[in-house]
Tab-separated table of C-alpha atoms and ligand atoms in Angstrom:
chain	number	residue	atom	x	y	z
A	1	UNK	CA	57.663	168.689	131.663
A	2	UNK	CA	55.585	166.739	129.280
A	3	UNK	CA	57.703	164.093	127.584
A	4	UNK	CA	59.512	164.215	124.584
A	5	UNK	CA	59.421	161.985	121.703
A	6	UNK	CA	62.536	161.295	119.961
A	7	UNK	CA	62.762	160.631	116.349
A	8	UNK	CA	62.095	158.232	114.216
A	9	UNK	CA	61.844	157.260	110.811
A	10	UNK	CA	57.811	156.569	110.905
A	11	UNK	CA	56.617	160.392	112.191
A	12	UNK	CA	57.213	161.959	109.238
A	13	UNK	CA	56.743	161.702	105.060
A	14	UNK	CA	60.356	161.108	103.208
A	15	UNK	CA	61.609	164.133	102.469
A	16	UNK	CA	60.818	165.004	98.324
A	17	UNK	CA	57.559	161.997	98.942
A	18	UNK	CA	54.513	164.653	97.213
A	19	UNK	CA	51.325	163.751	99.257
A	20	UNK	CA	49.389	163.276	95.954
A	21	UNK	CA	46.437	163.421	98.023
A	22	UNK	CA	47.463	167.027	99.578
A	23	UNK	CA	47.780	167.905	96.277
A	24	UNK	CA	45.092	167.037	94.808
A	25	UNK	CA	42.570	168.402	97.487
A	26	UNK	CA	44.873	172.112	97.162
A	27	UNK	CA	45.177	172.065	93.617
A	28	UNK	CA	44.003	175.407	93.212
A	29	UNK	CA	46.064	177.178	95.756
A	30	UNK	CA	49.065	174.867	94.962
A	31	UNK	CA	48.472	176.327	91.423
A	32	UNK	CA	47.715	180.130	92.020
A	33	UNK	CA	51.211	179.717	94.174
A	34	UNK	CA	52.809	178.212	91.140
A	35	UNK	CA	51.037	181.464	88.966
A	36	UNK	CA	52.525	184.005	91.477
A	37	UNK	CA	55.873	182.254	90.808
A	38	UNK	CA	55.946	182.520	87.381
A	39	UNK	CA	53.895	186.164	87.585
A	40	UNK	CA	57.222	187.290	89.593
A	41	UNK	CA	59.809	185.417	87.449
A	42	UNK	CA	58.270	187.072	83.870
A	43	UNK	CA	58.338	190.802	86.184
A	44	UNK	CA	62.148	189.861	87.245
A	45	UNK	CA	63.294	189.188	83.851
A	46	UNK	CA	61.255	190.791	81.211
A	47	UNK	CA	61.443	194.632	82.809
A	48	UNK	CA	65.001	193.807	84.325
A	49	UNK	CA	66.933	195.579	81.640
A	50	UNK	CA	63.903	198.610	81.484
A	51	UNK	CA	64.426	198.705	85.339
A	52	UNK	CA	68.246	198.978	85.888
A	53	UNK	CA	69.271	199.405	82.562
A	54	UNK	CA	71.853	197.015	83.513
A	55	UNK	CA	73.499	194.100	81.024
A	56	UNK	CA	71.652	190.815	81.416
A	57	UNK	CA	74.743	189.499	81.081
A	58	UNK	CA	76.324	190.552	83.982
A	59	UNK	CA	75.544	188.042	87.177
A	60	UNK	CA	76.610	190.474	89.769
A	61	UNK	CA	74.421	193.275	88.235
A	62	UNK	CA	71.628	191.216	87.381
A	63	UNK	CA	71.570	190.310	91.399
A	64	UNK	CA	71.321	193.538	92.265
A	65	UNK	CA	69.025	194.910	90.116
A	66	UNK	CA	66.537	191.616	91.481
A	67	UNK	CA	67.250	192.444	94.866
A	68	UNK	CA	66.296	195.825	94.116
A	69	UNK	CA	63.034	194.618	92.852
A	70	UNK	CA	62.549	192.099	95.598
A	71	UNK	CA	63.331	194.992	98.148
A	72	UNK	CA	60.248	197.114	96.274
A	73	UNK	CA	58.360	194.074	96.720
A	74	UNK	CA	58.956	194.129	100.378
A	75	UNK	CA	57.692	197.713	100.710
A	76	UNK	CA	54.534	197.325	98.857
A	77	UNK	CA	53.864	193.892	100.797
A	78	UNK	CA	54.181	195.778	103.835
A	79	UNK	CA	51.603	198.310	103.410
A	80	UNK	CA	49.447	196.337	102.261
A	81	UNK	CA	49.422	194.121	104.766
A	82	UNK	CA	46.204	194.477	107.065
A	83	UNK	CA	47.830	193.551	110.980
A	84	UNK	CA	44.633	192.518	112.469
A	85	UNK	CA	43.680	190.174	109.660
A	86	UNK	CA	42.766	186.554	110.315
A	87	UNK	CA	44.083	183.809	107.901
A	88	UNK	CA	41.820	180.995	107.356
A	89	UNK	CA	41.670	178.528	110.431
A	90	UNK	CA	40.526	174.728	109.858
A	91	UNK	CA	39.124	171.594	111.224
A	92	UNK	CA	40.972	169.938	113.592
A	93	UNK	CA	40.108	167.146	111.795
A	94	UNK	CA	41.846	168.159	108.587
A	95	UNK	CA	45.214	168.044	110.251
A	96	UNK	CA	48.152	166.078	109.059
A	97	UNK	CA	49.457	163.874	111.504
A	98	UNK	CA	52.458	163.336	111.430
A	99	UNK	CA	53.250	166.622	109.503
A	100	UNK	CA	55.216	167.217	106.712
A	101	UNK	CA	59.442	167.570	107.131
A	102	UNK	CA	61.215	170.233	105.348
A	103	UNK	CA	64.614	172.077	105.452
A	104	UNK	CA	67.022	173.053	103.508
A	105	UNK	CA	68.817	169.841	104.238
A	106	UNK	CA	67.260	165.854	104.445
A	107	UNK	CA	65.735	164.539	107.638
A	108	UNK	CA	68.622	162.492	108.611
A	109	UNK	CA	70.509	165.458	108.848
A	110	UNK	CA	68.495	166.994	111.513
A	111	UNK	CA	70.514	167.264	114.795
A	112	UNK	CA	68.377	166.941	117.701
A	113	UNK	CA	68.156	170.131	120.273
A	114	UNK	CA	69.675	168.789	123.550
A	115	UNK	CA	66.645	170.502	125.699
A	116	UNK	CA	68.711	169.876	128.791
A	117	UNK	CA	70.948	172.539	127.909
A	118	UNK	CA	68.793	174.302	125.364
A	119	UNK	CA	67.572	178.198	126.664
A	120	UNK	CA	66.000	180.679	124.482
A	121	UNK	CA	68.974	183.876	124.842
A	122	UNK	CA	66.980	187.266	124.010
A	123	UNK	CA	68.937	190.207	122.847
A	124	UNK	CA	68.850	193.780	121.562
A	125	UNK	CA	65.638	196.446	122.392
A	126	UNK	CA	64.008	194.024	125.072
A	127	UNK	CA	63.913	195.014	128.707
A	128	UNK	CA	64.493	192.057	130.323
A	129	UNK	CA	67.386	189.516	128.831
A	130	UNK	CA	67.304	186.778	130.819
A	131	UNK	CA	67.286	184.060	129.332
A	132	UNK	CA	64.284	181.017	129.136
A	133	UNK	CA	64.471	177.402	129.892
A	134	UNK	CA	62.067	175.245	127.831
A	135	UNK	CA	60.334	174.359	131.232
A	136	UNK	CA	59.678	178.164	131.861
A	137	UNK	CA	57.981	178.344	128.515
A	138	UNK	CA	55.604	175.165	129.019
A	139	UNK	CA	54.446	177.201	131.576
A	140	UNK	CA	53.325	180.097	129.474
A	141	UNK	CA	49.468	180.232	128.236
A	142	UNK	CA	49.361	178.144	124.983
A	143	UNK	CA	47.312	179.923	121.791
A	144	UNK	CA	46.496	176.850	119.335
A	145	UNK	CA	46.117	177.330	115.845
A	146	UNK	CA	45.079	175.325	112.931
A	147	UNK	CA	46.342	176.575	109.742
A	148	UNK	CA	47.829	176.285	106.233
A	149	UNK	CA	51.484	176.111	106.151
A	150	UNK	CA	52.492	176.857	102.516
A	151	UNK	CA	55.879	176.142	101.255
A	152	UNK	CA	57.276	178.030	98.213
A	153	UNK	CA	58.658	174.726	96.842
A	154	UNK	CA	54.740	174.426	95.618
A	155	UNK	CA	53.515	171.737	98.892
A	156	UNK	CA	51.008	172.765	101.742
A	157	UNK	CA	49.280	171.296	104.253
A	158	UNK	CA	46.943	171.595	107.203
A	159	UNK	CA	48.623	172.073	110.827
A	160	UNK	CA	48.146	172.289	114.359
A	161	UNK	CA	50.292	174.794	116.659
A	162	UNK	CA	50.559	175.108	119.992
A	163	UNK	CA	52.264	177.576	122.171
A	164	UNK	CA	52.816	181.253	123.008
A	165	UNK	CA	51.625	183.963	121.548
A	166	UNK	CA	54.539	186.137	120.212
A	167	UNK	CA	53.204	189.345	121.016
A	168	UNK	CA	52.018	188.733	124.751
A	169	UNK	CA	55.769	187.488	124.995
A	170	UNK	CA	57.658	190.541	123.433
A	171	UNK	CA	55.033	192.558	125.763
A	172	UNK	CA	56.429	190.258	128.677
A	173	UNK	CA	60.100	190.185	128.271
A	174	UNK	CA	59.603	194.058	127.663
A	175	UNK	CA	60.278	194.775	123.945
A	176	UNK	CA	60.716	197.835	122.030
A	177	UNK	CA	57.421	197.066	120.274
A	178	UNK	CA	58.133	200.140	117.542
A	179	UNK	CA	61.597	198.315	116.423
A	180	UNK	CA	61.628	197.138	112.964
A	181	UNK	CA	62.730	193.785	113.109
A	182	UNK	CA	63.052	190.589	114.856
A	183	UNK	CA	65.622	188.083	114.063
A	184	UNK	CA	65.503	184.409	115.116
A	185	UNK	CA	68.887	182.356	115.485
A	186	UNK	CA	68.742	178.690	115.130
A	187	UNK	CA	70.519	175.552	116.357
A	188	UNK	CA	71.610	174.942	112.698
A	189	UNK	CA	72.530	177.666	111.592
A	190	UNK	CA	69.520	179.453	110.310
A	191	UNK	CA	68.207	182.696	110.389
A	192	UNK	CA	65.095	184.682	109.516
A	193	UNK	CA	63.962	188.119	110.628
A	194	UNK	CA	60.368	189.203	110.778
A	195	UNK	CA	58.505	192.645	110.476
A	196	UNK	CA	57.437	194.163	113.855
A	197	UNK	CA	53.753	193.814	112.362
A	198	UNK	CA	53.640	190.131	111.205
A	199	UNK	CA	55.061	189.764	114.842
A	200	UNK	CA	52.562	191.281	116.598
A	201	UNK	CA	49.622	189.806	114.234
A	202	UNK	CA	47.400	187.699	116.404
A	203	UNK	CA	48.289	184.557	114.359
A	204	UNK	CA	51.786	184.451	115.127
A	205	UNK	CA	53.280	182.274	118.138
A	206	UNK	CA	56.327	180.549	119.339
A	207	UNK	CA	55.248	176.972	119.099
A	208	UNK	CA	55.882	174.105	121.452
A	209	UNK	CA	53.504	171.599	120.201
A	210	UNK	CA	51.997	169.788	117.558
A	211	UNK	CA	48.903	168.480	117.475
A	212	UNK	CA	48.758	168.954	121.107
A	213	UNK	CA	51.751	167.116	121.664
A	214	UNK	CA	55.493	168.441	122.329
A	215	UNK	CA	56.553	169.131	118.789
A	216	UNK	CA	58.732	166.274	117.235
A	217	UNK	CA	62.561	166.974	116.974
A	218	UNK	CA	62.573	166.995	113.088
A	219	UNK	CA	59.828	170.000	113.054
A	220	UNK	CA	62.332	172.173	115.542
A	221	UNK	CA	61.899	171.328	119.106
A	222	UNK	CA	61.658	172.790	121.586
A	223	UNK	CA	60.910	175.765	120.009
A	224	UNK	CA	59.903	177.384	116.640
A	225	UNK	CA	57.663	180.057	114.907
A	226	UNK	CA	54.430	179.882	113.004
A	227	UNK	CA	52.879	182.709	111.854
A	228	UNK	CA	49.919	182.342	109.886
A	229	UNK	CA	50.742	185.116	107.370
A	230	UNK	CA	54.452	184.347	105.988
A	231	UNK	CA	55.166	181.376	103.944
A	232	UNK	CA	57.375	178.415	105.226
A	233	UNK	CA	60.899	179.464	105.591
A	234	UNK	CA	59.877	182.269	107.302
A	235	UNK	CA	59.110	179.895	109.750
A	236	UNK	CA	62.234	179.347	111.905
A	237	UNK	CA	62.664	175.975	113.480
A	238	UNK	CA	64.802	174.884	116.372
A	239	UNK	CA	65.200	178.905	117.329
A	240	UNK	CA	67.763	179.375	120.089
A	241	UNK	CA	67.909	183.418	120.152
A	242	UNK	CA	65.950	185.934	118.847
A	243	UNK	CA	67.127	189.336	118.771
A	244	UNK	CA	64.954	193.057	118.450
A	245	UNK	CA	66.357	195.133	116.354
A	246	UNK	CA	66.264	198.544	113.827
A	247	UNK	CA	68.533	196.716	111.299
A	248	UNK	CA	67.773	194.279	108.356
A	249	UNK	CA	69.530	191.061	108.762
A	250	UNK	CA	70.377	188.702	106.038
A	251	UNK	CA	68.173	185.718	105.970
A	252	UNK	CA	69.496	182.313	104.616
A	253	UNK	CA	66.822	182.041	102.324
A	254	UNK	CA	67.456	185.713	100.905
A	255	UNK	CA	70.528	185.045	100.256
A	256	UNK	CA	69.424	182.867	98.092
A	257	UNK	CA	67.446	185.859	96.845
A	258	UNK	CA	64.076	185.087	97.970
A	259	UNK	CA	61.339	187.865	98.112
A	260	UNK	CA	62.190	188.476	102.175
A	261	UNK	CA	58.822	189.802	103.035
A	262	UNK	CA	57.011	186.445	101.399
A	263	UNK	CA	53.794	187.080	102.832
A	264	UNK	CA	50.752	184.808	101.872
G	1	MTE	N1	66.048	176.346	111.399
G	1	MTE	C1	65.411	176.123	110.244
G	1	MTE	N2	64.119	176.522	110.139
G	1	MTE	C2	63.435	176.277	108.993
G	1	MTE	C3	64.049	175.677	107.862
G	1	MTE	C4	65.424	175.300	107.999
G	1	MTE	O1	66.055	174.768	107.057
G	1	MTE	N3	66.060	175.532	109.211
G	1	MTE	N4	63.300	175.467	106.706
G	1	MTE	C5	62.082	176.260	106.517
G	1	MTE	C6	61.201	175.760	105.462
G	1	MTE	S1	61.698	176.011	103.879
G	1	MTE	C7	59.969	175.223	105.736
G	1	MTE	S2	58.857	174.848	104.482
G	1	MTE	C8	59.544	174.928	107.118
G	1	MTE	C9	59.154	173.459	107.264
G	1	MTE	O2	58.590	173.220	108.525
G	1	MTE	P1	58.023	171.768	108.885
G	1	MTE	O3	59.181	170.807	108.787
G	1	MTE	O4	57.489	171.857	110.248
G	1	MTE	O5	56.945	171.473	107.870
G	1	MTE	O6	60.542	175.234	108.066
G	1	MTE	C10	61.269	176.419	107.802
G	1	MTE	N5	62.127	176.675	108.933
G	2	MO	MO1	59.766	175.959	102.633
């Protein structure tokens, strides 16, 4: 097994430090991001009551009746989403070593995966359900990537992903590739669920590494998703099950009420 490096404070950017300089060179997208934010927001609230004819006033209604539009949201994003579609790949030279740390929690909080006793558990429509050892996945063919990762707190930047590709390893471990949903468990407590499609789009792996190297505790070793089509949080870190499935499971950051879908 290649080794691992532990954490420490000079691998990554302070959490809430803006790269000015990532900024700057992304203003544009950083700021038709921001527009789609506020394009949403003005949709949520101005046709809210004209939509549910519900009172404003009301928290619990006013919930619902956004969920409701987020949920429409979802639909339309789905069909309009074109499965065989590249997203933009980049320079390997544009990447941004070390890469930029985000959760919904500081850096020092981040508990290191013990990889000794860290396996992958699979459940629900998949064949086979044994479970993987991080040594059995190092083994797998790698797919690298170079791509934007795009958070919707209004930061991107350039990365490079290693590892393998999702849909060659639900075809493996013999998923129900016609199942609506996959959900991804993490060590702390997170989880996302992604659209059969986004999960079989040829931009979407379970990465090991970053820039070529075993991925860095903080950014989820041993194991976490990129896809190049789904903004950050979509991106589950430090994933210790994932799970195939025909129902919708709630997502940390939906709960929150997030548009699930959140494609880019
Ligand atoms: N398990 C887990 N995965 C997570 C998160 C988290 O809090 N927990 N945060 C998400 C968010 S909001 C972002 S932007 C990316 C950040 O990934 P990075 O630290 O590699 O840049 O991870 C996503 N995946
Ligand atoms: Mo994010």
């Amino acid at each position: 097994m290649a080794t691992v490096r532990s954490p420490s404070k000079s691998v990554f950017r302070p959490e809430g430090g803006v790269d000015q300089s990532i900024l700057d060179g992304n203003r544009d997208l950083v700021e038709s991001i921001n527009r789609r934010k506020i394009l949403k927001g003005a949709i949520s609230l101005g046709a809210l009551t004209m939509l549910s004819g519900c009172d404003v006033s009301d928290d619990s209604q006013v919930r619902k009746a956004l969920l409701e539009v987020s949920a429409f949201n979802d639909r339309v994003q789905g069909l309009i989403f074109r499965p065989n579609h590249l997203a933009p790949t980049f320079d390997e030279s544009l990447v941004l070593k070390p890469p930029r740390y985000n959760a919904h929690y500081p850096v020092e909080m981040v508990q290191p995966v013990d990889v000794m006793n860290w396996k992958l558990e699979l459940s629900g429509l998949v064949r086979d359900k044994k479970a993987w050892t991080a040594d059995e996945i190092y083994k797998l063919p790698e797919q690298e990537m170079v791509i934007r990762h795009i958070c919707v707190e209004g930061w991107d930047y350039i990365g490079q992903w290693s590892g393998v590709n999702l849909k060659s390893f639900l075809q493996m471990i013999g998923a129900d590739l016609t199942a609506k949903f996959i959900v991804f468990h993490c060590a702390d407590g997170y989880v996302e669920t992604l659209d059969m499609p986004t999960a079989l789009h040829p931009q979407t792996i379970l990465a090991t590494k970053y820039a070529k190297e075993i991925m860095a505790d903080p950014f989820g070793f041993p194991l976490r998703l990129r896809t190049s089509t789904k903004l950050g949080f979509k991106n589950a870190k430090w994933i210790t099950a994932m799970e195939v499935t025909n129902n919708f499971t709630q997502t940390f950051f939906g709960k929150e009420g997030n548009n699930w879908y959140s494609g880019i």
